[in-house]
Short mmCIF file of C-alpha atoms in Angstrom, two decimals:
data_model
loop_
_atom_site.label_atom_id
_atom_site.label_comp_id
_atom_site.label_asym_id
_atom_site.label_seq_id
_atom_site.Cartn_x
_atom_site.Cartn_y
_atom_site.Cartn_z
CA UNK A 18 17.05 42.71 -3.78
CA UNK A 19 16.76 43.49 0.03
CA UNK A 20 15.51 46.80 -0.78
CA UNK A 21 13.08 45.47 -3.06
CA UNK A 22 11.81 42.74 -0.61
CA UNK A 23 11.21 45.56 1.73
CA UNK A 24 9.55 47.79 -0.32
CA UNK A 25 7.29 44.82 -1.27
CA UNK A 26 6.31 44.22 2.39
CA UNK A 27 5.56 48.13 2.83
CA UNK A 28 2.99 47.54 -0.02
CA UNK A 29 1.69 44.35 1.78
CA UNK A 30 1.33 46.26 5.01
CA UNK A 31 -0.46 49.36 3.35
CA UNK A 32 -3.30 46.95 1.68
CA UNK A 33 -3.60 44.94 4.99
CA UNK A 34 -4.44 48.52 6.56
CA UNK A 35 -6.45 49.61 3.53
CA UNK A 36 -9.05 46.77 4.08
CA UNK A 37 -8.52 46.32 7.91
CA UNK A 38 -7.45 42.56 7.61
CA UNK A 39 -6.61 42.63 11.32
CA UNK A 40 -10.30 42.38 12.00
CA UNK A 41 -10.47 39.02 10.19
CA UNK A 42 -7.39 37.92 12.15
CA UNK A 43 -8.78 39.05 15.41
CA UNK A 44 -11.83 36.48 14.98
CA UNK A 45 -9.19 33.57 15.67
CA UNK A 46 -8.31 32.55 19.04
CA UNK A 47 -5.02 34.46 19.31
CA UNK A 48 -2.66 34.58 22.21
CA UNK A 49 -3.02 38.04 24.11
CA UNK A 50 0.24 39.41 22.95
CA UNK A 51 -0.59 38.81 19.23
CA UNK A 52 -4.11 40.39 20.05
CA UNK A 53 -2.70 43.31 21.60
CA UNK A 54 -0.20 44.10 18.57
CA UNK A 55 -3.23 43.82 16.14
CA UNK A 56 -5.27 46.13 18.41
CA UNK A 57 -2.36 48.88 18.92
CA UNK A 58 -1.26 48.91 15.04
CA UNK A 59 -1.35 51.76 13.10
CA UNK A 60 -3.92 50.36 10.72
CA UNK A 61 -6.43 51.07 13.62
CA UNK A 62 -6.53 54.87 12.48
CA UNK A 63 -8.16 53.84 9.02
CA UNK A 64 -11.81 53.08 9.38
CA UNK A 65 -12.89 49.57 8.04
CA UNK A 66 -14.63 49.87 4.75
CA UNK A 67 -18.25 49.46 5.71
CA UNK A 68 -19.82 48.14 2.23
CA UNK A 69 -17.54 45.09 2.03
CA UNK A 70 -17.86 41.92 3.96
CA UNK A 71 -15.08 40.42 5.54
CA UNK A 72 -14.55 37.98 2.49
CA UNK A 73 -14.85 40.56 0.10
CA UNK A 74 -12.00 42.78 1.72
CA UNK A 75 -9.74 39.86 1.72
CA UNK A 76 -10.62 39.32 -2.23
CA UNK A 77 -9.80 43.06 -3.00
CA UNK A 78 -6.68 43.06 -1.06
CA UNK A 79 -5.54 39.73 -3.29
CA UNK A 80 -6.48 41.92 -6.41
CA UNK A 81 -4.51 45.03 -5.44
CA UNK A 82 -1.70 43.23 -4.36
CA UNK A 83 -1.29 41.82 -8.12
CA UNK A 84 -0.88 38.35 -9.65
CA UNK A 85 1.03 36.38 -7.02
CA UNK A 86 -1.89 36.92 -4.46
CA UNK A 87 -4.74 36.55 -6.95
CA UNK A 88 -3.52 33.26 -7.79
CA UNK A 89 -2.88 32.39 -4.11
CA UNK A 90 -6.45 33.46 -3.37
CA UNK A 91 -7.77 31.21 -6.23
CA UNK A 92 -5.98 28.12 -4.97
CA UNK A 93 -6.83 28.92 -1.45
CA UNK A 94 -10.59 29.15 -2.52
CA UNK A 95 -10.36 25.54 -3.35
CA UNK A 96 -9.48 24.16 0.27
CA UNK A 97 -13.21 24.57 1.45
CA UNK A 98 -12.61 21.99 3.83
CA UNK A 99 -10.22 24.54 5.66
CA UNK A 100 -11.90 27.83 5.17
CA UNK A 101 -15.33 29.67 6.27
CA UNK A 102 -17.76 29.25 3.69
CA UNK A 103 -18.22 33.13 3.15
CA UNK A 104 -14.50 33.58 2.68
CA UNK A 105 -13.98 30.77 0.17
CA UNK A 106 -17.02 32.09 -1.89
CA UNK A 107 -15.61 35.36 -2.02
CA UNK A 108 -12.13 34.25 -3.04
CA UNK A 109 -13.52 31.81 -5.69
CA UNK A 110 -14.69 35.03 -7.40
CA UNK A 111 -11.01 36.20 -7.92
CA UNK A 112 -10.42 37.09 -11.72
CA UNK A 113 -7.17 36.04 -12.96
CA UNK A 114 -6.79 39.16 -15.52
CA UNK A 115 -4.26 41.64 -14.74
CA UNK A 116 -3.02 44.55 -17.19
CA UNK A 117 -1.13 43.04 -20.05
CA UNK A 118 2.81 43.64 -20.67
CA UNK A 119 3.51 45.63 -23.85
CA UNK A 120 3.89 43.73 -27.30
CA UNK A 121 7.47 44.58 -27.72
CA UNK A 122 8.58 42.87 -24.26
CA UNK A 123 6.51 39.99 -25.39
CA UNK A 124 8.35 39.72 -28.70
CA UNK A 125 11.73 40.13 -27.05
CA UNK A 126 10.93 37.24 -24.78
CA UNK A 127 9.72 34.98 -27.43
CA UNK A 128 12.78 35.78 -29.55
CA UNK A 129 15.15 35.06 -26.62
CA UNK A 130 13.16 31.74 -26.21
CA UNK A 131 13.19 30.68 -29.83
CA UNK A 132 16.57 31.76 -30.68
CA UNK A 133 15.10 33.36 -33.76
CA UNK A 134 13.24 36.69 -35.06
CA UNK A 135 9.63 36.76 -35.17
CA UNK A 136 9.28 37.25 -38.51
CA UNK A 137 11.34 34.01 -39.29
CA UNK A 138 8.93 32.03 -37.30
CA UNK A 139 5.28 33.82 -38.03
CA UNK A 140 4.02 34.96 -40.82
CA UNK A 141 1.80 37.11 -38.80
CA UNK A 142 1.94 38.13 -35.16
CA UNK A 143 -0.10 40.51 -33.16
CA UNK A 144 1.08 42.58 -30.67
CA UNK A 145 -2.37 43.19 -28.96
CA UNK A 146 -2.65 40.40 -26.66
CA UNK A 147 -5.79 38.17 -26.84
CA UNK A 148 -5.89 37.47 -22.88
CA UNK A 149 -3.45 38.47 -19.71
CA UNK A 150 -3.63 36.68 -16.64
CA UNK A 151 -1.09 36.35 -13.78
CA UNK A 152 1.64 34.04 -15.38
CA UNK A 153 1.38 34.86 -18.60
CA UNK A 154 -0.32 36.43 -21.55
CA UNK A 155 -1.43 34.94 -25.03
CA UNK A 156 -0.82 36.39 -28.46
CA UNK A 157 -2.57 35.53 -31.87
CA UNK A 158 -0.21 34.43 -34.52
CA UNK A 159 0.00 32.55 -37.73
CA UNK A 160 2.54 30.35 -38.90
CA UNK A 161 4.64 30.22 -42.41
CA UNK A 162 2.78 26.82 -43.14
CA UNK A 163 -0.66 28.83 -42.71
CA UNK A 164 -1.55 27.53 -39.53
CA UNK A 165 -3.62 29.94 -37.05
CA UNK A 166 -2.16 29.60 -33.45
CA UNK A 167 -1.89 31.26 -30.10
CA UNK A 168 1.45 32.02 -28.56
CA UNK A 169 1.59 32.00 -24.69
CA UNK A 170 4.57 33.79 -23.22
CA UNK A 171 5.52 33.92 -19.57
CA UNK A 172 5.65 37.30 -17.91
CA UNK A 173 9.02 38.54 -17.88
CA UNK A 174 10.54 38.97 -14.08
CA UNK A 175 7.41 36.89 -12.70
CA UNK A 176 9.70 34.35 -11.19
CA UNK A 177 11.48 36.88 -8.86
CA UNK A 178 8.14 38.54 -7.97
CA UNK A 179 6.79 35.24 -7.14
CA UNK A 180 9.84 33.88 -4.99
CA UNK A 181 9.58 37.31 -2.97
CA UNK A 182 6.03 37.09 -2.34
CA UNK A 183 6.36 33.39 -1.45
CA UNK A 184 9.05 34.13 1.16
CA UNK A 185 6.40 36.65 2.74
CA UNK A 186 3.81 34.25 2.50
CA UNK A 187 6.01 31.45 4.30
CA UNK A 188 6.70 33.77 7.06
CA UNK A 189 2.88 34.77 7.53
CA UNK A 190 2.16 31.13 7.60
CA UNK A 191 4.60 30.31 10.24
CA UNK A 192 3.64 33.09 12.32
CA UNK A 193 -0.05 32.13 12.27
CA UNK A 194 0.96 28.35 13.31
CA UNK A 195 2.94 29.49 16.10
CA UNK A 196 0.49 32.06 17.67
CA UNK A 197 -3.00 30.11 16.86
CA UNK A 198 -4.40 26.90 17.54
CA UNK A 199 -6.88 27.65 14.66
CA UNK A 200 -4.04 28.75 12.40
CA UNK A 201 -2.52 25.40 12.99
CA UNK A 202 -5.78 23.41 12.16
CA UNK A 203 -5.70 25.40 8.69
CA UNK A 204 -2.26 24.16 8.03
CA UNK A 205 -1.14 27.49 6.38
CA UNK A 206 2.56 26.25 5.92
CA UNK A 207 1.15 23.01 3.67
CA UNK A 208 -1.07 25.49 1.95
CA UNK A 209 1.61 27.62 0.81
CA UNK A 210 4.12 24.95 0.00
CA UNK A 211 1.03 23.33 -2.35
CA UNK A 212 0.92 26.66 -3.68
CA UNK A 213 4.68 27.23 -4.35
CA UNK A 214 4.68 24.08 -6.35
CA UNK A 215 1.73 24.65 -8.34
CA UNK A 216 2.94 27.99 -9.46
CA UNK A 217 6.40 27.32 -10.24
CA UNK A 218 4.82 24.50 -12.24
CA UNK A 219 2.68 26.93 -14.20
CA UNK A 220 6.00 28.80 -15.22
CA UNK A 221 7.19 25.93 -17.23
CA UNK A 222 5.38 25.89 -20.24
CA UNK A 223 7.05 22.77 -21.50
CA UNK A 224 5.20 21.00 -18.75
CA UNK A 225 1.69 22.45 -19.83
CA UNK A 226 2.52 21.46 -23.30
CA UNK A 227 3.09 17.84 -22.32
CA UNK A 228 -0.05 17.90 -20.19
CA UNK A 229 -2.11 19.08 -23.51
CA UNK A 230 -0.44 16.20 -25.74
CA UNK A 231 -1.54 13.81 -23.25
CA UNK A 232 -5.05 14.95 -22.84
CA UNK A 233 -5.40 15.38 -26.90
CA UNK A 234 -4.10 11.43 -26.96
CA UNK A 235 -6.55 10.66 -24.44
CA UNK A 236 -9.51 12.17 -26.44
CA UNK A 237 -8.12 11.56 -29.99
CA UNK A 238 -11.06 11.31 -32.09
CA UNK A 239 -13.48 11.64 -29.19
CA UNK A 240 -17.13 13.28 -29.70
CA UNK A 241 -17.03 14.62 -26.05
CA UNK A 242 -13.82 16.92 -25.82
CA UNK A 243 -11.52 18.27 -28.32
CA UNK A 244 -7.74 19.41 -27.16
CA UNK A 245 -5.79 21.80 -29.49
CA UNK A 246 -2.66 20.61 -31.13
CA UNK A 247 0.87 21.62 -29.52
CA UNK A 248 3.13 23.13 -32.27
CA UNK A 249 6.46 21.28 -30.44
CA UNK A 250 8.90 22.79 -32.79
CA UNK A 251 8.00 26.06 -31.21
CA UNK A 252 7.61 25.53 -27.77
CA UNK A 253 10.12 26.24 -24.87
CA UNK A 254 9.88 26.68 -21.16
CA UNK A 255 8.54 30.25 -21.48
CA UNK A 256 6.77 30.02 -24.82
CA UNK A 257 3.98 27.82 -25.97
CA UNK A 258 2.78 27.49 -29.31
CA UNK A 259 -0.67 25.81 -29.78
CA UNK A 260 -3.42 25.54 -32.52
CA UNK A 261 -6.16 28.63 -32.06
CA UNK A 262 -9.58 27.32 -31.81
CA UNK A 263 -12.83 28.61 -32.77
CA UNK A 264 -15.77 28.18 -30.46
CA UNK A 265 -18.34 29.75 -28.29
CA UNK A 266 -17.53 30.60 -24.61
CA UNK A 267 -19.17 28.00 -22.53
CA UNK A 268 -20.99 30.99 -20.55
CA UNK A 269 -22.29 32.56 -23.72
CA UNK A 270 -25.92 31.14 -23.31
CA UNK A 271 -27.31 33.25 -25.67
CA UNK A 272 -24.88 32.23 -28.48
CA UNK A 273 -25.28 28.44 -27.41
CA UNK A 274 -29.29 28.83 -27.78
CA UNK A 275 -28.84 30.53 -31.13
CA UNK A 276 -27.23 27.76 -32.47
CA UNK A 277 -30.10 25.26 -31.09
CA UNK A 278 -27.47 23.52 -28.67
CA UNK A 279 -28.87 20.33 -27.03
CA UNK A 280 -28.09 21.84 -23.36
CA UNK A 281 -29.21 18.72 -21.64
CA UNK A 282 -26.90 16.62 -23.68
CA UNK A 283 -24.23 19.25 -23.24
CA UNK A 284 -24.66 19.22 -19.46
CA UNK A 285 -24.61 15.44 -19.24
CA UNK A 286 -21.36 15.21 -21.66
CA UNK A 287 -19.62 17.51 -19.23
CA UNK A 288 -20.15 14.97 -16.34
CA UNK A 289 -19.11 12.19 -18.76
CA UNK A 290 -15.87 14.07 -19.49
CA UNK A 291 -14.83 14.49 -15.89
CA UNK A 292 -15.47 10.76 -15.10
CA UNK A 293 -13.77 9.57 -18.02
CA UNK A 294 -10.78 11.54 -17.34
CA UNK A 295 -10.57 10.61 -13.76
CA UNK A 296 -11.45 6.73 -14.01
CA UNK A 297 -10.74 5.79 -17.70
CA UNK A 298 -7.64 7.75 -17.79
CA UNK A 299 -6.54 8.87 -14.24
CA UNK A 300 -5.47 12.04 -15.71
CA UNK A 301 -7.90 15.10 -15.55
CA UNK A 302 -7.80 18.76 -16.21
CA UNK A 303 -7.80 20.34 -12.88
CA UNK A 304 -8.56 23.82 -13.84
CA UNK A 305 -11.77 23.44 -15.86
CA UNK A 306 -13.24 26.85 -14.60
CA UNK A 307 -15.67 28.53 -17.42
CA UNK A 308 -12.98 30.87 -18.99
CA UNK A 309 -10.89 27.57 -20.04
CA UNK A 310 -13.98 26.00 -21.61
CA UNK A 311 -15.54 26.15 -25.13
CA UNK A 312 -18.06 24.86 -27.12
CA UNK A 313 -17.71 23.48 -30.80
CA UNK A 314 -19.69 25.70 -33.31
CA UNK A 315 -20.16 22.02 -35.20
CA UNK A 316 -23.06 19.61 -34.50
CA UNK A 317 -24.75 21.55 -31.83
CA UNK A 318 -27.11 18.58 -31.30
CA UNK A 319 -24.16 16.51 -30.55
CA UNK A 320 -22.33 19.25 -28.66
CA UNK A 321 -18.32 18.93 -28.28
CA UNK A 322 -16.37 20.70 -25.58
CA UNK A 323 -12.96 22.48 -26.31
CA UNK A 324 -10.43 22.88 -23.49
CA UNK A 325 -7.54 25.29 -23.08
CA UNK A 326 -4.81 26.07 -20.39
CA UNK A 327 -3.35 22.84 -19.06
CA UNK A 328 -0.86 23.90 -16.50
CA UNK A 329 -2.89 22.01 -13.64
CA UNK A 330 -3.50 18.56 -14.09
CA UNK A 331 -4.44 15.98 -11.45
CA UNK A 332 -3.94 12.01 -11.24
CA UNK A 333 -5.01 9.05 -9.03
CA UNK A 334 -3.69 5.87 -8.18
CA UNK A 335 -5.53 2.72 -8.77
CA UNK A 336 -6.13 2.35 -5.31
CA UNK A 337 -7.50 5.78 -5.08
CA UNK A 338 -9.62 5.35 -8.30
CA UNK A 339 -10.79 2.22 -6.94
CA UNK A 340 -11.50 3.58 -3.34
CA UNK A 341 -13.19 6.67 -4.75
CA UNK A 342 -15.67 4.76 -6.98
CA UNK A 343 -16.68 2.51 -4.08
CA UNK A 344 -17.12 5.47 -1.79
CA UNK A 345 -19.60 7.00 -4.29
CA UNK A 346 -21.40 4.00 -4.76
CA UNK A 347 -21.46 3.32 -1.03
CA UNK A 348 -22.68 6.88 -0.41
CA UNK A 349 -25.50 6.82 -2.66
CA UNK A 350 -26.63 3.50 -0.99
CA UNK A 351 -26.50 5.28 2.30
CA UNK A 352 -24.05 2.45 3.25
CA UNK A 353 -22.05 4.57 5.64
CA UNK A 354 -20.25 1.73 7.46
CA UNK A 355 -19.03 0.94 4.13
CA UNK A 356 -17.92 4.46 3.76
CA UNK A 357 -16.06 4.55 7.06
CA UNK A 358 -14.24 1.21 6.57
CA UNK A 359 -13.21 2.25 3.12
CA UNK A 360 -11.61 5.32 4.51
CA UNK A 361 -9.72 3.39 6.89
CA UNK A 362 -8.43 0.74 4.38
CA UNK A 363 -7.34 3.36 2.24
CA UNK A 364 -4.79 4.88 4.75
CA UNK A 365 -6.80 8.29 4.44
CA UNK A 366 -7.59 8.12 8.12
CA UNK A 367 -5.39 6.48 10.81
CA UNK A 368 -5.97 2.67 11.01
CA UNK A 369 -6.97 3.02 14.62
CA UNK A 370 -10.19 5.11 13.80
CA UNK A 371 -13.07 3.86 15.61
CA UNK A 372 -15.37 2.67 12.85
CA UNK A 373 -18.67 3.30 14.69
CA UNK A 374 -17.60 6.64 15.67
CA UNK A 375 -16.53 7.64 12.15
CA UNK A 376 -19.56 5.83 10.70
CA UNK A 377 -21.72 7.81 13.00
CA UNK A 378 -19.91 11.27 12.18
CA UNK A 379 -20.59 10.35 8.41
CA UNK A 380 -24.40 9.56 8.81
CA UNK A 381 -24.96 13.00 10.41
CA UNK A 382 -23.25 14.59 7.70
CA UNK A 383 -24.96 12.78 4.51
CA UNK A 384 -28.50 12.28 5.90
CA UNK A 385 -29.74 15.82 5.73
CA UNK A 386 -28.33 15.96 2.10
CA UNK A 387 -29.96 12.96 1.13
CA UNK A 388 -33.35 14.31 1.98
CA UNK A 389 -33.19 16.24 -0.78
CA UNK A 390 -34.31 14.88 -4.54
CA UNK A 391 -31.17 13.42 -5.98
CA UNK A 392 -31.20 16.01 -8.83
CA UNK A 393 -30.64 18.90 -6.10
CA UNK A 394 -27.63 16.93 -4.41
CA UNK A 395 -24.25 18.35 -4.86
CA UNK A 396 -21.29 15.69 -5.39
CA UNK A 397 -18.80 18.41 -5.04
CA UNK A 398 -20.61 19.56 -1.57
CA UNK A 399 -20.66 16.04 -0.63
CA UNK A 400 -17.29 15.50 -0.86
CA UNK A 401 -16.34 18.90 0.82
CA UNK A 402 -18.54 17.67 3.86
CA UNK A 403 -16.82 14.53 3.98
CA UNK A 404 -13.47 16.03 3.94
CA UNK A 405 -14.49 18.50 6.78
CA UNK A 406 -15.88 15.49 8.79
CA UNK A 407 -12.66 13.35 8.16
CA UNK A 408 -10.57 16.00 9.37
CA UNK A 409 -11.74 15.54 12.79
CA UNK A 410 -10.69 12.13 12.67
CA UNK A 411 -7.11 13.25 11.69
CA UNK A 412 -7.79 12.67 7.79
CA UNK A 413 -4.65 13.92 5.61
CA UNK A 414 -6.40 15.34 2.73
CA UNK A 415 -4.52 14.27 -0.20
CA UNK A 416 -3.66 17.00 -3.01
CA UNK A 417 -4.83 14.99 -5.50
CA UNK A 418 -8.28 14.69 -3.81
CA UNK A 419 -8.36 18.48 -3.34
CA UNK A 420 -7.93 18.95 -6.97
CA UNK A 421 -10.63 16.30 -7.93
CA UNK A 422 -13.21 18.06 -5.31
CA UNK A 423 -12.28 21.73 -6.90
CA UNK A 424 -12.73 20.06 -10.43
CA UNK A 425 -15.89 18.55 -9.50
CA UNK A 426 -17.39 21.79 -8.02
CA UNK A 427 -16.73 23.43 -11.40
CA UNK A 428 -18.03 21.07 -13.68
CA UNK A 429 -21.26 20.35 -11.74
CA UNK A 430 -21.64 24.39 -11.22
CA UNK A 431 -21.05 24.42 -14.93
CA UNK A 432 -23.34 21.59 -15.91
CA UNK A 433 -26.30 23.04 -13.55
CA UNK A 434 -25.91 26.51 -15.31
CA UNK A 435 -26.38 24.87 -18.54
CA UNK A 436 -29.31 22.74 -17.73
CA UNK A 437 -30.67 23.38 -14.20
CA UNK A 438 -32.76 19.95 -13.83
CA UNK A 439 -29.09 18.19 -14.25
CA UNK A 440 -29.23 14.75 -12.16
CA UNK A 441 -25.66 14.19 -11.82
CA UNK A 442 -25.89 10.79 -10.06
CA UNK A 443 -27.92 9.42 -12.75
CA UNK A 444 -25.66 10.49 -15.24
CA UNK A 445 -22.55 9.33 -13.22
CA UNK A 446 -24.06 6.03 -11.73
CA UNK A 447 -24.15 3.93 -15.06
CA UNK A 448 -20.48 4.93 -15.73
CA UNK A 449 -19.30 3.84 -12.46
CA UNK A 450 -20.86 0.71 -12.49
CA UNK A 451 -19.66 -0.05 -15.74
CA UNK A 452 -15.99 0.97 -15.01
CA UNK A 453 -16.26 -1.50 -11.78
CA UNK A 454 -17.51 -4.26 -14.04
CA UNK A 455 -14.82 -3.73 -16.66
CA UNK A 456 -12.17 -4.12 -13.97
CA UNK A 457 -13.33 -7.82 -13.38
CA UNK A 458 -13.06 -8.54 -17.48
CA UNK A 459 -10.51 -11.17 -18.16
CA UNK A 460 -8.72 -8.42 -20.15
CA UNK A 461 -8.05 -6.51 -17.26
CA UNK A 462 -7.13 -9.50 -15.00
CA UNK A 463 -4.24 -10.17 -17.48
CA UNK A 464 -3.24 -6.71 -17.21
CA UNK A 465 -3.14 -6.80 -13.73
CA UNK A 466 -1.04 -10.20 -13.77
CA UNK A 467 1.27 -8.40 -15.91
CA UNK A 468 2.00 -5.51 -13.68
CA UNK A 469 2.41 -7.87 -10.69
CA UNK A 470 4.96 -10.13 -12.75
CA UNK A 471 6.82 -7.09 -13.67
CA UNK A 472 7.52 -6.42 -9.77
CA UNK A 473 8.75 -10.03 -9.32
CA UNK A 474 12.19 -9.32 -10.36
CA UNK A 475 12.51 -6.46 -7.95
CA UNK A 476 10.81 -8.96 -5.24
CA UNK A 477 13.50 -11.63 -5.98
CA UNK A 478 16.51 -8.79 -5.55
CA UNK A 479 15.07 -8.08 -2.38
CA UNK A 480 14.99 -11.56 -1.19
CA UNK A 481 18.75 -12.14 -2.48
CA UNK A 482 19.65 -9.19 -0.60
CA UNK A 483 18.11 -10.42 2.54
CA UNK A 484 19.65 -13.89 2.08
CA UNK A 485 22.83 -12.30 1.52
CA UNK A 486 22.79 -10.59 4.90
CA UNK A 487 21.81 -13.86 6.58
CA UNK A 488 24.72 -15.65 4.73
CA UNK A 489 27.18 -13.14 6.24
CA UNK A 490 25.66 -13.47 9.90
CA UNK A 491 28.13 -14.93 12.24
CA UNK A 492 26.06 -17.93 13.45
CA UNK A 493 24.83 -20.52 11.05
CA UNK A 494 21.49 -22.76 11.68
CA UNK A 495 22.13 -26.45 10.52
CA UNK A 496 22.63 -27.25 7.07
CA UNK A 497 18.83 -28.84 6.63
CA UNK A 498 17.36 -25.66 8.14
CA UNK A 499 19.50 -23.34 6.22
CA UNK A 500 18.76 -24.90 2.94
CA UNK A 501 15.01 -24.09 3.47
CA UNK A 502 15.31 -20.63 4.23
CA UNK A 503 15.58 -19.13 0.65
CA UNK A 504 12.30 -20.72 -0.12
CA UNK A 505 10.73 -19.49 3.43
CA UNK A 506 11.48 -15.97 2.72
CA UNK A 507 10.49 -16.08 -0.91
CA UNK A 508 7.34 -17.43 0.48
CA UNK A 509 6.88 -14.95 2.93
CA UNK A 510 7.64 -12.06 0.46
CA UNK A 511 5.12 -13.28 -1.60
CA UNK A 512 2.29 -13.76 0.77
CA UNK A 513 2.85 -10.35 2.20
CA UNK A 514 2.78 -8.92 -1.20
CA UNK A 515 -0.33 -10.62 -2.10
CA UNK A 516 -2.23 -10.10 1.02
CA UNK A 517 -1.27 -6.33 0.81
CA UNK A 518 -3.21 -5.93 -2.54
CA UNK A 519 -6.30 -7.57 -0.82
CA UNK A 520 -7.94 -4.24 -0.02
CA UNK A 521 -7.46 -4.24 3.86
CA UNK A 522 -9.22 -5.55 6.72
CA UNK A 523 -12.69 -5.34 4.73
CA UNK A 524 -13.62 -8.90 3.68
CA UNK A 525 -16.20 -7.35 1.25
CA UNK A 526 -13.05 -6.00 -0.74
CA UNK A 527 -11.57 -9.59 -0.62
CA UNK A 528 -14.13 -10.92 -3.31
CA UNK A 529 -13.23 -8.24 -5.84
CA UNK A 530 -9.28 -9.24 -5.72
CA UNK A 531 -7.42 -10.19 -8.79
CA UNK A 532 -6.72 -13.92 -9.32
CA UNK A 533 -3.23 -12.56 -9.69
CA UNK A 534 -3.14 -11.61 -5.81
CA UNK A 535 -4.95 -14.98 -4.89
CA UNK A 536 -2.07 -16.88 -6.70
CA UNK A 537 0.70 -14.88 -5.07
CA UNK A 538 -1.07 -15.90 -1.70
CA UNK A 539 -1.38 -19.46 -2.72
CA UNK A 540 2.27 -19.74 -4.19
CA UNK A 541 3.61 -18.06 -0.90
CA UNK A 542 1.91 -20.18 1.50
CA UNK A 543 3.01 -23.36 -0.42
CA UNK A 544 6.43 -22.07 -0.24
CA UNK A 545 6.24 -21.66 3.63
CA UNK A 546 4.58 -24.86 4.61
CA UNK A 547 6.44 -27.14 2.15
CA UNK A 548 8.72 -29.68 3.61
CA UNK A 549 12.36 -30.78 2.73
#
């Protein structure tokens, strides 16, 4: 193991020297000792590739280093709040295509996972893969009942390779944090930790199958999006069997034109799918790049998307959903004070942030953007610039928000490729306004009441535990006072619980609070103030 790890390190250093990545590091404000080490290293003997920019050199290095670094570069490209624009754009071009492993090895892996021979499960199985990526590859097959399927199988030995490479990535990240102030700002250890979780999640195909089933259930019978059926009987942690789909790749504009696809409706439906997943379901496909999207050949005048590859999904809490919707509405009304206050109330920036300063910073970012026609405004770029501004105010960028921004950039870029005049805001605004209205309907309020009531038993248990501790205290107050303590404590607990759900310090949010929250506040106040 140690020998293979050392061999891997030599390979990494060789690629580092070939593409003169030391020049990229020297652009950072490094301590003199680190700069000296980089300037005296053996890589100085190699000339830098003159026909490649620094971003292209980094991209080529990732491609040469193989699957783990390709996937890492792809994920790193989504952190545009951290990276220079030229490097982020180059890393986004990384193609997750690597040479396939032999068909017999795929057969052996599948049989090992299923505990049966290929011939006992499939009527047909193709040794030639349909596609090959960093973590897994896909083969066409047909089940005994005649169902056409694809079989996704994880690469043999990929777990050990990932583990080795991640250890070297952690080592480089910690070193960068120690020697460079800019390095610390990039939070490299945090980035590697996020990557480690993401890629090991992708190794578990049971998790991907569960994600696909959830998305399929969310869009059951929908004209917008079709999710292939999972054949659970033949799914394992390293093998996934899924319905084979027949669609046109979303990037094949000629084929879409040939079948007379309504391109405007196709682009607008892509936006609607995104907002439906984020706000209705709070569960969204977070890897919707063009390679994972197809268009149904049926009803081109009412085009339907088909999605595949569900290894990465995102979700938002109800609080994040609400604040995100309010932020977007406030942005396009140019109510920057509201945007700043929402960020503070949500906890996305520290509570002691000066609202006026934060508002001014947001205005300086947004005003140049809004000078353009709405159809030319990039939602994704708007979020990106916001994150970059908020980071100056110590904003902790939430992983789910990074996934959201990445997905929005993909959907937006794809939509404008299909229909260049797509007005994202015009498409999204009615949906957002309808969603916010529906939250005030009696049905939603009843659901909110039920959720609050479900928390009451836990609240009572907490109160009882506090009372038990008081009862065991050495000094007891007078009997009359003691008899009122349980009610007072329960009242305080209800008051705090209700007030915490009001929406923070912004009085405008109080008007939107559910009756359940006001009811808890009223009951808690009565228990505290009652006499006898």
